[in-house]
Amino acid sequence: MSATGDFILKAERLTKRFGGFAAVSNVDLAVERGTIHALIGPNGAGKTTCFNLLTKFLQPSDGAIFFNGRDITRMPPADIARLGLVRSFQISAVFPRLSALENVRIALQRQRGDSFDFWRSEKALNRFDGKAMAGLDEVGLAEFAATPAGELSYGRKRALEIATTLALDPEMLLLDEPMAGMAQEDVSRISALIARIAENRTILMVEHNLSVVADLSDRITVLARGQVLAEGSYEVVSRDPRVVEAYIGVGHG
Amino acid sequence: MTVANTETHPVTLPADLRISTPRHHVVIFAGLLGLLLVAPFVLYPVFLMKVLCFALFASALNLLLGYGGLLSFGHAAFFGSASYVAAHAAKVWGLTPELAILLGTGAGAVLGLGIGALAIRRQGIYFAMVTLAFAQMVFFFALQVPFTGGEDGIQAVPRGKLFGLVDLSNDLTLYFVVLLIVFGGLLLIYRIVHSPFGQVLKAIRDNEPRSVSLGYKVNRYKLAVFVMSATLAGLAGATKAIVFQLASLTDVYWTMSGEVVLMTLIGGMGTIFGPLVGAAVIVTMQNYFAGFGAWVTILQGIVFVVTVLLFREGIIGVIARWTKKAL
């Protein structure tokens, strides 16, 4: 990783107030193209709020967001997804009553543009089946193609969610606590998957657990009480006394 | 590594995953049509036409509720308004029945666009409450304006001649026209559910934020399905007005909205054939238990409670689970 200064996502003075309470205040964030950037912090630090602001699921009270140099501060979330900035969710976000194959195909179907053709048979979607199957195979879910997503185990739901997101072939991925609530063997499998999909795209991930991001991320931003506390590589950040106090000091080893 | 270039080792797709109209759906539709073609020679045609109209009405609601995940508590507004417009067009303007039904259906669509555009801004219980509130406004409108005939409704609506040629005063002739309309409506709903549009609709029903994050503008899909559902409810209401030669306040009253939700739930929401069964059960109870007077409502209540307790997914929903087939 070299400091080329080519930033794919930039946030300036990002602020979100709920009533009188500023959940996020004056956060500056710059994510360099092609890197894995982690946003960490203790509970209530404003990570998820920040994440929702960047993907426009929340409207910022103040500040600006730029994606590929384009001002997206006022853009609705569906349009942002269409620009190639796609998010995941903390709780596994699958379509429970659709089969695993249909889950991935919903993402591939976006290539048709808006699907308002209610008069056409869904056979029109068969052409995406091969690609959807390949996507499932990549995350080890090929044998569950016909299974309703709601019946998959937690780890497999997360894998399915990643396969669905990847089907959009997004330029940048925002992952909201991808390893939350996962068994240890799943954590290492999903870590490996994230490292692999990062080869040709940028990833910003929110994590609670510092050790998870240690090996994975190129750069870490630490949030506390809605503000940026420190930023840098894992080595730099983990030795920062303020981080140790605010983060590890409150009992999260 | 993108998904696209992993296709170097192609994964074969099991044949049963390929989307095609399941054979059992074709068989059921064909069997149903056969049954309905014979039915008027065994059962009272007017009763059958009532079942058909409510089967279409419930299926229209099910399109919105079972596949769009949106619970409307105001569908009587579309059913009733269409009924009034069709009755007025046939009686006062002297239009042929097919034009009267078309106009009534159009009224359902326009009203659906107006109410839908406002209602879809809210979610869950608030959505249901907004639709109920608008339906109540439509009810009071129907009570006040002169053309609806107030408490009397529009009575003695002429059935007229189809295309000015076929006399519909004969119950049996009218039955086959109604069968054509309703069956066409049901097939259209089937197609909507099993279209690229329907696929996105089911995704939004299952997980709305996720659909947004994949780039779908969910409100447009919700509005589209709301208008489709209102239009088909209008078609059912307009047809009903011609069959019974009557449009009345009952058709726009909130209990009608509740009844159609009941039919959908008893039959099985989110199933293709559930609303038909639900409509048949409720209309049969109303007709054959009419001698019990007010007890019919209590019987309906008991049936509903039993359904909710014993088979939450509705009659067809339970059968679908047992047979492991989408119905």
Coordinates of C-alpha atoms in Angstrom, one line a residue:
Chain A
M1 CA 0.0 0.0 0.0
S2 CA 1.5 3.3 -1.0
A3 CA 0.2 6.8 -0.2
T4 CA -1.0 7.7 -3.7
G5 CA -3.6 10.0 -2.3
D6 CA -6.3 8.5 -4.6
F7 CA -9.3 8.5 -2.3
I8 CA -12.4 6.6 -3.5
L9 CA -14.6 7.7 -0.6
K10 CA -14.2 10.9 1.4
A11 CA -16.3 12.4 4.2
E12 CA -15.8 15.9 5.4
R13 CA -17.0 17.3 8.8
L14 CA -19.6 14.5 8.8
T15 CA -22.2 15.3 11.6
K16 CA -25.4 13.6 12.7
R17 CA -27.5 15.0 15.5
F18 CA -30.5 13.2 17.0
G19 CA -32.3 16.0 18.8
G20 CA -29.6 17.7 20.9
F21 CA -27.3 14.7 20.9
A22 CA -24.5 14.5 18.3
A23 CA -24.0 10.8 17.6
V24 CA -21.3 11.7 15.1
S25 CA -19.6 15.0 15.0
N26 CA -17.1 16.5 12.6
V27 CA -15.8 13.2 11.3
D28 CA -13.3 13.4 8.5
L29 CA -12.6 10.1 6.7
A30 CA -10.7 9.3 3.6
V31 CA -10.6 5.8 2.2
E32 CA -7.8 5.1 -0.3
R33 CA -8.7 3.1 -3.4
G34 CA -7.8 -0.6 -3.3
T35 CA -7.3 -0.8 0.5
I36 CA -9.2 -2.4 3.4
H37 CA -10.1 0.3 5.8
A38 CA -11.5 -0.4 9.2
L39 CA -13.7 1.8 11.4
I40 CA -13.5 0.6 15.0
G41 CA -14.6 1.8 18.4
P42 CA -16.3 0.8 21.6
N43 CA -20.0 0.5 21.9
G44 CA -21.8 3.7 21.3
A45 CA -18.8 5.3 19.5
G46 CA -21.0 6.1 16.5
K47 CA -19.6 3.5 14.1
T48 CA -23.0 2.3 12.8
T49 CA -24.4 5.8 12.6
C50 CA -21.3 6.8 10.6
F51 CA -21.8 3.7 8.4
N52 CA -25.5 4.6 7.8
L53 CA -24.5 8.1 6.9
L54 CA -21.9 7.0 4.4
T55 CA -24.5 4.7 2.7
K56 CA -27.2 7.4 3.0
F57 CA -29.5 5.2 5.0
L58 CA -29.3 8.2 7.3
Q59 CA -29.2 11.8 6.1
P60 CA -26.3 13.8 7.6
S61 CA -27.1 16.9 9.6
D62 CA -24.0 18.5 8.4
G63 CA -20.9 17.8 6.3
A64 CA -20.3 16.3 2.8
I65 CA -19.6 12.9 1.3
F66 CA -17.8 12.3 -1.9
F67 CA -17.6 9.0 -3.9
N68 CA -15.1 9.0 -6.7
G69 CA -15.0 12.8 -6.4
R70 CA -18.8 13.0 -6.8
D71 CA -20.8 14.7 -4.2
I72 CA -23.3 12.1 -2.9
T73 CA -24.4 14.0 0.2
R74 CA -28.0 14.4 -1.0
M75 CA -28.4 11.2 -3.0
P76 CA -30.9 8.5 -2.1
P77 CA -29.5 5.2 -1.0
A78 CA -30.6 3.2 -4.1
D79 CA -28.8 5.6 -6.4
I80 CA -25.6 5.2 -4.4
A81 CA -25.8 1.4 -4.8
R82 CA -26.1 2.0 -8.5
L83 CA -22.8 4.0 -8.5
G84 CA -21.0 1.0 -7.1
L85 CA -21.0 1.6 -3.4
V86 CA -22.8 -1.3 -1.8
R87 CA -23.3 -2.0 1.9
S88 CA -24.0 -5.1 4.0
F89 CA -26.0 -5.2 7.2
Q90 CA -25.1 -6.1 10.8
I91 CA -27.9 -8.7 11.0
S92 CA -27.6 -11.1 8.1
A93 CA -29.5 -9.5 5.3
V94 CA -30.9 -12.2 3.1
F95 CA -34.3 -12.7 1.5
P96 CA -35.5 -15.5 3.7
R97 CA -38.3 -16.9 1.6
L98 CA -36.4 -16.9 -1.7
S99 CA -33.9 -19.7 -2.4
A100 CA -30.2 -19.1 -2.1
L101 CA -30.0 -19.0 -5.9
E102 CA -32.8 -16.4 -6.2
N103 CA -31.1 -14.3 -3.5
V104 CA -28.0 -13.9 -5.7
R105 CA -30.1 -13.6 -8.8
I106 CA -31.9 -10.6 -7.4
A107 CA -28.6 -8.7 -7.5
L108 CA -27.7 -10.0 -11.0
Q109 CA -31.2 -8.9 -12.1
R110 CA -30.1 -5.3 -11.6
Q111 CA -28.2 -5.5 -14.9
R112 CA -31.6 -5.4 -16.6
G113 CA -32.2 -2.0 -15.0
D114 CA -35.5 -1.6 -13.3
S115 CA -37.6 -4.8 -13.6
F116 CA -41.1 -3.4 -14.0
D117 CA -42.0 -5.9 -16.6
F118 CA -44.8 -7.7 -14.8
W119 CA -46.2 -9.1 -18.0
R120 CA -43.2 -11.2 -18.8
S121 CA -42.5 -14.6 -17.5
E122 CA -39.7 -15.0 -14.9
K123 CA -38.1 -17.4 -17.4
A124 CA -36.4 -14.1 -18.6
L125 CA -34.2 -14.5 -15.5
N126 CA -32.9 -18.0 -16.4
R127 CA -30.0 -16.4 -18.2
F128 CA -28.6 -15.3 -14.8
D129 CA -28.7 -18.8 -13.2
G130 CA -25.3 -19.9 -14.4
K131 CA -23.6 -16.8 -12.9
A132 CA -25.7 -17.0 -9.7
M133 CA -24.6 -20.6 -9.3
A134 CA -21.0 -19.7 -9.8
G135 CA -21.4 -17.0 -7.2
L136 CA -22.8 -19.5 -4.7
D137 CA -20.0 -21.9 -5.5
E138 CA -17.4 -19.3 -4.7
V139 CA -18.7 -19.0 -1.2
G140 CA -19.3 -22.7 -0.8
L141 CA -23.0 -22.7 -1.1
A142 CA -23.6 -24.4 -4.4
E143 CA -25.3 -27.4 -2.7
F144 CA -27.8 -25.1 -1.0
A145 CA -28.9 -23.4 -4.2
A146 CA -32.5 -24.5 -3.9
T147 CA -32.7 -24.0 -0.1
P148 CA -34.8 -21.1 1.2
A149 CA -32.3 -18.6 2.6
G150 CA -34.2 -18.4 5.9
E151 CA -33.3 -22.1 6.6
L152 CA -29.5 -21.6 6.2
S153 CA -27.3 -21.4 9.3
Y154 CA -26.0 -18.0 10.5
G155 CA -22.6 -18.4 8.9
R156 CA -24.1 -19.5 5.6
K157 CA -26.5 -16.6 5.6
R158 CA -23.5 -14.2 5.9
A159 CA -21.7 -16.1 3.1
L160 CA -24.9 -15.8 1.0
E161 CA -25.1 -12.1 1.7
I162 CA -21.5 -11.6 0.5
A163 CA -22.2 -13.6 -2.6
T164 CA -25.3 -11.4 -3.3
T165 CA -23.3 -8.3 -2.8
L166 CA -20.4 -9.5 -5.0
A167 CA -22.9 -10.3 -7.8
L168 CA -23.3 -6.5 -8.2
D169 CA -19.6 -6.4 -8.8
P170 CA -19.3 -3.2 -6.7
E171 CA -16.3 -0.9 -6.8
M172 CA -16.5 -0.5 -3.1
L173 CA -18.0 -2.6 -0.3
L174 CA -19.1 -1.4 3.1
L175 CA -19.3 -4.2 5.6
D176 CA -21.1 -3.7 8.9
E177 CA -19.5 -5.9 11.5
P178 CA -19.2 -8.9 9.1
M179 CA -17.9 -11.1 11.9
A180 CA -20.4 -10.3 14.6
G181 CA -21.9 -13.2 16.4
M182 CA -19.9 -15.8 14.4
A183 CA -18.3 -19.0 15.5
Q184 CA -14.5 -19.0 15.4
E185 CA -14.2 -21.3 12.3
D186 CA -16.6 -19.1 10.5
V187 CA -14.6 -16.0 11.4
S188 CA -11.5 -17.3 9.7
R189 CA -13.4 -18.4 6.7
I190 CA -15.1 -15.1 6.2
S191 CA -11.8 -13.3 6.9
A192 CA -10.2 -15.2 4.1
L193 CA -13.2 -14.5 1.8
I194 CA -12.9 -10.7 2.6
A195 CA -9.2 -10.7 1.9
R196 CA -9.8 -12.5 -1.4
I197 CA -12.6 -10.2 -2.6
A198 CA -10.5 -7.1 -1.6
E199 CA -8.0 -8.0 -4.4
N200 CA -9.6 -5.7 -6.9
R201 CA -11.9 -3.5 -4.8
T202 CA -12.0 -1.2 -1.8
I203 CA -13.5 -2.3 1.5
L204 CA -14.6 -0.2 4.4
M205 CA -15.6 -2.4 7.4
V206 CA -17.0 -1.5 10.7
E207 CA -15.8 -3.8 13.5
H208 CA -16.2 -3.9 17.2
N209 CA -13.4 -6.4 17.7
L210 CA -9.8 -5.0 17.3
S211 CA -8.2 -8.4 16.8
V212 CA -10.4 -9.2 13.9
V213 CA -9.2 -6.2 11.9
A214 CA -5.5 -6.5 12.9
D215 CA -4.4 -8.8 10.1
L216 CA -7.0 -7.8 7.6
S217 CA -6.9 -4.0 7.3
D218 CA -4.4 -1.6 5.8
R219 CA -5.7 1.4 7.8
I220 CA -7.7 1.8 10.9
T221 CA -9.8 4.7 12.1
V222 CA -10.8 4.7 15.7
L223 CA -14.0 6.4 16.8
A224 CA -15.0 7.3 20.3
R225 CA -18.0 9.4 21.4
G226 CA -18.8 10.3 17.8
Q227 CA -15.3 11.7 17.0
V228 CA -12.2 10.4 15.3
L229 CA -9.8 9.5 18.1
A230 CA -6.9 8.1 16.1
E231 CA -6.0 6.9 12.6
G232 CA -3.2 4.8 11.2
S233 CA -1.9 1.3 10.8
Y234 CA -2.8 -1.4 13.4
E235 CA 0.7 -1.0 14.9
V236 CA 0.3 2.7 15.4
V237 CA -3.3 2.7 16.5
S238 CA -3.0 -0.2 19.0
R239 CA -0.1 1.6 20.8
D240 CA -1.9 4.9 21.0
P241 CA -2.5 5.6 24.7
R242 CA -5.8 7.3 24.0
V243 CA -7.1 4.3 22.1
V244 CA -5.9 2.0 24.9
E245 CA -7.8 4.1 27.4
A246 CA -11.0 4.7 25.4
Y247 CA -11.2 1.3 23.8
I248 CA -9.4 -1.4 25.6
G249 CA -9.6 0.4 28.9
V250 CA -13.4 0.0 29.0
G251 CA -13.1 -3.8 29.0
H252 CA -12.9 -5.0 25.5
G253 CA -9.7 -7.0 25.1
Chain B
M1 CA -11.5 -12.0 -8.3
T2 CA -14.9 -11.3 -9.5
V3 CA -17.7 -13.7 -9.8
A4 CA -17.7 -13.4 -13.5
N5 CA -14.2 -14.9 -14.1
T6 CA -14.7 -17.9 -11.8
E7 CA -16.7 -19.5 -14.5
T8 CA -13.6 -21.3 -15.6
H9 CA -15.0 -24.3 -13.7
P10 CA -18.7 -24.1 -14.7
V11 CA -21.2 -25.2 -12.1
T12 CA -24.0 -27.2 -13.5
L13 CA -27.4 -26.2 -12.4
P14 CA -29.8 -28.9 -11.2
A15 CA -32.7 -29.3 -13.6
D16 CA -35.3 -28.7 -10.9
L17 CA -33.9 -25.2 -10.2
R18 CA -34.7 -24.0 -13.7
I19 CA -37.6 -21.6 -13.5
S20 CA -40.6 -22.8 -15.4
T21 CA -44.3 -22.9 -14.6
P22 CA -44.5 -25.9 -12.2
R23 CA -46.6 -28.6 -13.8
H24 CA -48.9 -28.9 -10.8
H25 CA -49.9 -25.2 -11.2
V26 CA -51.0 -26.0 -14.8
V27 CA -52.9 -29.0 -13.6
I28 CA -54.6 -27.1 -10.8
F29 CA -55.6 -24.2 -13.0
A30 CA -56.9 -26.6 -15.7
G31 CA -58.8 -28.7 -13.1
L32 CA -60.3 -25.5 -11.6
L33 CA -61.4 -24.3 -15.0
G34 CA -63.0 -27.6 -15.7
L35 CA -64.8 -27.6 -12.4
L36 CA -66.0 -24.1 -12.8
L37 CA -67.3 -24.9 -16.3
V38 CA -69.5 -27.7 -14.9
A39 CA -70.4 -26.0 -11.6
P40 CA -73.3 -23.8 -12.8
F41 CA -75.2 -26.9 -13.9
V42 CA -75.0 -28.2 -10.4
L43 CA -75.0 -25.2 -8.1
Y44 CA -76.9 -21.8 -8.2
P45 CA -75.0 -19.6 -10.7
V46 CA -75.5 -16.3 -8.8
F47 CA -73.9 -17.9 -5.7
L48 CA -71.0 -19.1 -7.9
M49 CA -70.6 -15.6 -9.4
K50 CA -70.5 -14.1 -5.9
V51 CA -67.7 -16.6 -5.0
L52 CA -65.9 -15.8 -8.2
C53 CA -66.0 -12.0 -7.6
F54 CA -64.8 -12.4 -4.1
A55 CA -62.1 -14.8 -5.2
L56 CA -60.7 -12.1 -7.5
F57 CA -61.1 -9.5 -4.8
A58 CA -59.2 -11.6 -2.3
S59 CA -56.5 -12.5 -4.9
A60 CA -56.0 -8.8 -5.6
L61 CA -55.5 -8.1 -1.9
N62 CA -53.2 -11.1 -1.7
L63 CA -51.0 -9.7 -4.5
L64 CA -50.4 -6.7 -2.2
L65 CA -50.3 -8.5 1.1
G66 CA -48.8 -11.9 0.4
Y67 CA -46.3 -10.9 -2.3
G68 CA -45.8 -7.2 -1.6
G69 CA -45.9 -7.5 2.2
L70 CA -48.3 -4.6 2.5
L71 CA -51.4 -4.9 4.6
S72 CA -54.2 -2.7 3.3
F73 CA -57.1 -2.2 5.5
G74 CA -58.9 -0.1 3.0
H75 CA -59.5 -2.2 -0.1
A76 CA -63.2 -1.7 0.2
A77 CA -62.5 1.8 -1.2
F78 CA -61.4 0.4 -4.5
F79 CA -64.0 -2.4 -4.6
G80 CA -66.9 -0.1 -3.7
S81 CA -65.9 2.9 -5.8
A82 CA -65.6 0.7 -8.9
S83 CA -68.9 -0.9 -8.0
Y84 CA -70.6 2.6 -7.9
V85 CA -69.0 3.8 -11.1
A86 CA -69.9 0.7 -13.0
A87 CA -73.5 0.8 -11.7
H88 CA -73.9 4.5 -12.5
A89 CA -72.4 4.0 -16.0
A90 CA -74.7 1.1 -16.8
K91 CA -77.9 2.6 -15.3
V92 CA -77.7 6.4 -15.8
W93 CA -75.4 6.6 -18.9
G94 CA -76.7 3.4 -20.4
L95 CA -73.3 2.0 -21.2
T96 CA -72.9 -1.6 -22.2
P97 CA -71.7 -3.9 -19.4
E98 CA -68.2 -4.3 -20.6
L99 CA -67.7 -0.6 -20.8
A100 CA -69.3 -0.1 -17.4
I101 CA -66.9 -2.7 -15.9
L102 CA -64.0 -1.1 -17.7
L103 CA -64.9 2.4 -16.3
G104 CA -65.3 1.0 -12.8
T105 CA -62.0 -0.8 -13.0
G106 CA -60.4 2.5 -14.1
A107 CA -61.9 4.2 -11.1
G108 CA -60.2 1.6 -8.9
A109 CA -56.9 2.3 -10.6
V110 CA -57.1 6.1 -10.3
L111 CA -58.1 5.9 -6.7
G112 CA -55.4 3.3 -6.1
L113 CA -52.8 5.7 -7.5
G114 CA -53.9 8.5 -5.3
I115 CA -54.2 6.6 -2.0
G116 CA -51.2 4.4 -2.8
A117 CA -48.9 7.3 -3.5
L118 CA -49.6 8.7 0.0
A119 CA -49.9 5.4 1.9
I120 CA -46.6 3.8 0.8
R121 CA -44.7 6.6 2.6
R122 CA -45.5 4.8 5.8
Q123 CA -44.7 1.2 6.9
G124 CA -46.3 -1.6 8.8
I125 CA -49.2 -0.8 11.0
Y126 CA -49.1 2.9 10.0
F127 CA -49.5 1.9 6.4
A128 CA -52.6 -0.2 7.3
M129 CA -54.0 2.8 9.3
V130 CA -53.5 5.3 6.4
T131 CA -55.3 3.0 4.0
L132 CA -58.1 2.5 6.5
A133 CA -58.4 6.3 7.0
F134 CA -58.6 7.0 3.3
A135 CA -61.2 4.2 2.9
Q136 CA -63.3 5.8 5.6
M137 CA -63.1 9.1 3.7
V138 CA -64.3 7.3 0.6
F139 CA -67.1 5.8 2.6
F140 CA -68.3 9.2 3.8
F141 CA -68.0 10.6 0.3
A142 CA -70.2 7.7 -0.9
L143 CA -72.7 8.5 1.9
Q144 CA -72.9 12.2 1.0
V145 CA -72.8 12.6 -2.8
P146 CA -76.1 12.3 -4.6
F147 CA -75.1 9.9 -7.4
T148 CA -74.5 7.0 -5.0
G149 CA -78.1 7.0 -3.7
G150 CA -76.9 7.3 -0.1
E151 CA -78.5 4.5 2.1
D152 CA -80.4 3.1 -0.9
G153 CA -77.4 2.6 -3.1
I154 CA -77.8 2.3 -6.9
Q155 CA -80.5 -0.4 -7.4
A156 CA -81.9 -2.1 -10.4
V157 CA -78.7 -1.7 -12.5
P158 CA -79.4 -3.2 -15.9
R159 CA -77.1 -6.1 -16.8
G160 CA -77.5 -5.0 -20.5
K161 CA -76.1 -6.7 -23.5
L162 CA -72.5 -7.6 -23.8
F163 CA -71.0 -5.6 -26.7
G164 CA -74.6 -4.6 -27.4
L165 CA -75.2 -8.2 -28.7
V166 CA -75.3 -10.9 -26.0
D167 CA -78.2 -10.5 -23.5
L168 CA -76.8 -11.0 -20.0
S169 CA -80.2 -11.2 -18.2
N170 CA -79.8 -15.0 -18.3
D171 CA -77.8 -16.1 -15.2
L172 CA -76.0 -18.9 -17.1
T173 CA -74.8 -16.6 -19.9
L174 CA -73.6 -14.0 -17.4
Y175 CA -71.9 -16.7 -15.4
F176 CA -69.6 -17.6 -18.3
V177 CA -68.8 -13.9 -18.9
V178 CA -67.9 -13.5 -15.2
L179 CA -65.9 -16.7 -15.3
L180 CA -63.9 -15.3 -18.2
I181 CA -63.2 -12.0 -16.4
V182 CA -62.3 -13.6 -13.1
F183 CA -60.1 -16.4 -14.6
G184 CA -58.4 -13.8 -16.7
G185 CA -57.7 -11.7 -13.6
L186 CA -56.4 -14.7 -11.7
L187 CA -54.0 -15.6 -14.6
L188 CA -52.8 -12.0 -14.7
I189 CA -52.1 -12.1 -11.0
Y190 CA -50.2 -15.4 -11.4
R191 CA -48.1 -13.8 -14.2
I192 CA -47.4 -10.7 -12.1
V193 CA -46.2 -12.9 -9.2
H194 CA -44.0 -15.0 -11.5
S195 CA -42.4 -12.2 -13.5
P196 CA -39.1 -10.3 -13.1
F197 CA -41.2 -7.6 -11.4
G198 CA -42.7 -10.2 -9.0
Q199 CA -39.2 -11.4 -8.1
V200 CA -38.2 -7.9 -7.0
L201 CA -41.5 -7.5 -5.2
K202 CA -40.9 -10.7 -3.2
A203 CA -37.4 -9.5 -2.3
I204 CA -38.8 -6.2 -1.0
R205 CA -41.4 -8.1 1.0
D206 CA -38.6 -10.3 2.5
N207 CA -36.1 -7.5 3.3
E208 CA -36.7 -3.9 2.2
P209 CA -33.4 -2.3 3.4
R210 CA -31.5 -5.0 1.6
S211 CA -33.4 -4.4 -1.6
V212 CA -32.5 -0.7 -1.3
S213 CA -28.9 -1.5 -0.8
L214 CA -28.9 -3.6 -4.0
G215 CA -30.1 -0.5 -5.9
Y216 CA -33.8 -1.0 -6.1
K217 CA -36.1 2.0 -5.7
V218 CA -38.5 0.2 -3.5
N219 CA -41.2 2.9 -3.4
R220 CA -41.8 2.6 -7.1
Y221 CA -42.4 -1.1 -6.9
K222 CA -44.7 -0.7 -3.9
L223 CA -46.7 1.9 -5.7
A224 CA -46.9 -0.2 -8.8
V225 CA -48.2 -3.2 -6.9
F226 CA -50.6 -1.1 -5.0
V227 CA -52.1 0.3 -8.2
M228 CA -52.3 -3.2 -9.7
S229 CA -54.0 -4.6 -6.6
A230 CA -56.5 -1.6 -6.5
T231 CA -57.2 -2.1 -10.2
L232 CA -58.0 -5.8 -9.8
A233 CA -60.1 -5.1 -6.7
G234 CA -61.9 -2.5 -8.9
L235 CA -62.5 -5.1 -11.6
A236 CA -64.0 -7.5 -8.9
G237 CA -66.2 -4.7 -7.6
A238 CA -67.4 -3.5 -11.0
T239 CA -68.2 -7.1 -12.0
K240 CA -70.1 -7.6 -8.8
A241 CA -72.2 -4.5 -9.4
I242 CA -73.3 -5.9 -12.8
V243 CA -74.0 -9.4 -11.4
F244 CA -76.1 -8.3 -8.4
Q245 CA -77.5 -5.2 -10.3
L246 CA -76.6 -3.3 -7.1
A247 CA -74.0 -0.9 -5.7
S248 CA -74.4 -0.1 -2.0
L249 CA -72.6 1.3 1.0
T250 CA -71.8 -2.3 2.1
D251 CA -69.3 -2.4 -0.7
V252 CA -67.3 0.6 0.6
Y253 CA -67.8 -0.1 4.3
W254 CA -64.7 -1.0 6.4
T255 CA -66.2 -4.4 7.3
M256 CA -65.7 -5.3 3.6
S257 CA -62.0 -4.4 3.9
G258 CA -61.8 -6.7 6.9
E259 CA -63.7 -9.5 5.2
V260 CA -61.3 -9.7 2.3
V261 CA -58.3 -9.7 4.6
L262 CA -60.1 -12.6 6.5
M263 CA -60.6 -14.5 3.3
T264 CA -57.0 -14.1 2.3
L265 CA -55.7 -15.2 5.8
I266 CA -58.1 -18.2 6.0
G267 CA -57.1 -19.4 2.5
G268 CA -53.4 -18.7 3.0
M269 CA -51.7 -15.4 2.2
G270 CA -48.8 -15.6 -0.2
T271 CA -50.2 -18.6 -1.9
I272 CA -51.8 -18.5 -5.4
F273 CA -54.8 -20.6 -4.6
G274 CA -55.4 -19.7 -1.0
P275 CA -57.6 -16.6 -1.5
L276 CA -59.9 -18.6 -3.8
V277 CA -60.4 -21.2 -1.1
G278 CA -60.8 -18.4 1.6
A279 CA -63.4 -16.6 -0.6
A280 CA -65.3 -19.8 -1.2
V281 CA -65.4 -20.7 2.6
I282 CA -66.6 -17.2 3.7
V283 CA -69.1 -16.7 0.9
T284 CA -70.5 -20.2 1.5
M285 CA -70.9 -19.5 5.2
Q286 CA -72.6 -16.2 4.5
N287 CA -75.0 -17.9 2.1
Y288 CA -75.9 -21.2 3.7
F289 CA -75.8 -20.0 7.3
A290 CA -77.8 -16.9 6.5
G291 CA -80.7 -18.4 8.5
F292 CA -78.6 -18.0 11.7
G293 CA -78.8 -14.2 11.3
A294 CA -76.2 -12.3 13.3
W295 CA -74.7 -15.6 14.3
V296 CA -72.9 -15.8 10.9
T297 CA -70.5 -13.1 12.1
I298 CA -69.8 -15.2 15.2
L299 CA -69.3 -18.3 13.2
Q300 CA -66.9 -16.4 10.9
G301 CA -65.1 -15.3 14.0
I302 CA -64.8 -18.9 15.3
V303 CA -63.5 -20.1 11.9
F304 CA -60.9 -17.3 11.9
V305 CA -59.8 -18.1 15.5
V306 CA -59.5 -21.8 14.7
T307 CA -57.6 -21.1 11.5
V308 CA -55.1 -18.8 13.3
L309 CA -54.7 -21.4 16.1
L310 CA -54.5 -24.6 14.1
F311 CA -53.1 -23.5 10.7
R312 CA -51.4 -20.1 10.8
E313 CA -50.4 -20.3 7.2
G314 CA -54.1 -20.8 6.1
I315 CA -55.7 -23.8 4.5
I316 CA -53.7 -23.8 1.3
G317 CA -50.5 -22.7 3.2
V318 CA -50.7 -25.8 5.4
I319 CA -51.3 -28.1 2.4
A320 CA -48.3 -26.4 0.6
R321 CA -46.1 -27.2 3.7
W322 CA -47.3 -30.8 3.8
T323 CA -46.8 -31.5 0.1
K324 CA -43.7 -29.4 0.0
K325 CA -45.0 -27.7 -3.1
A326 CA -45.6 -24.0 -3.8
L327 CA -49.3 -23.5 -4.2

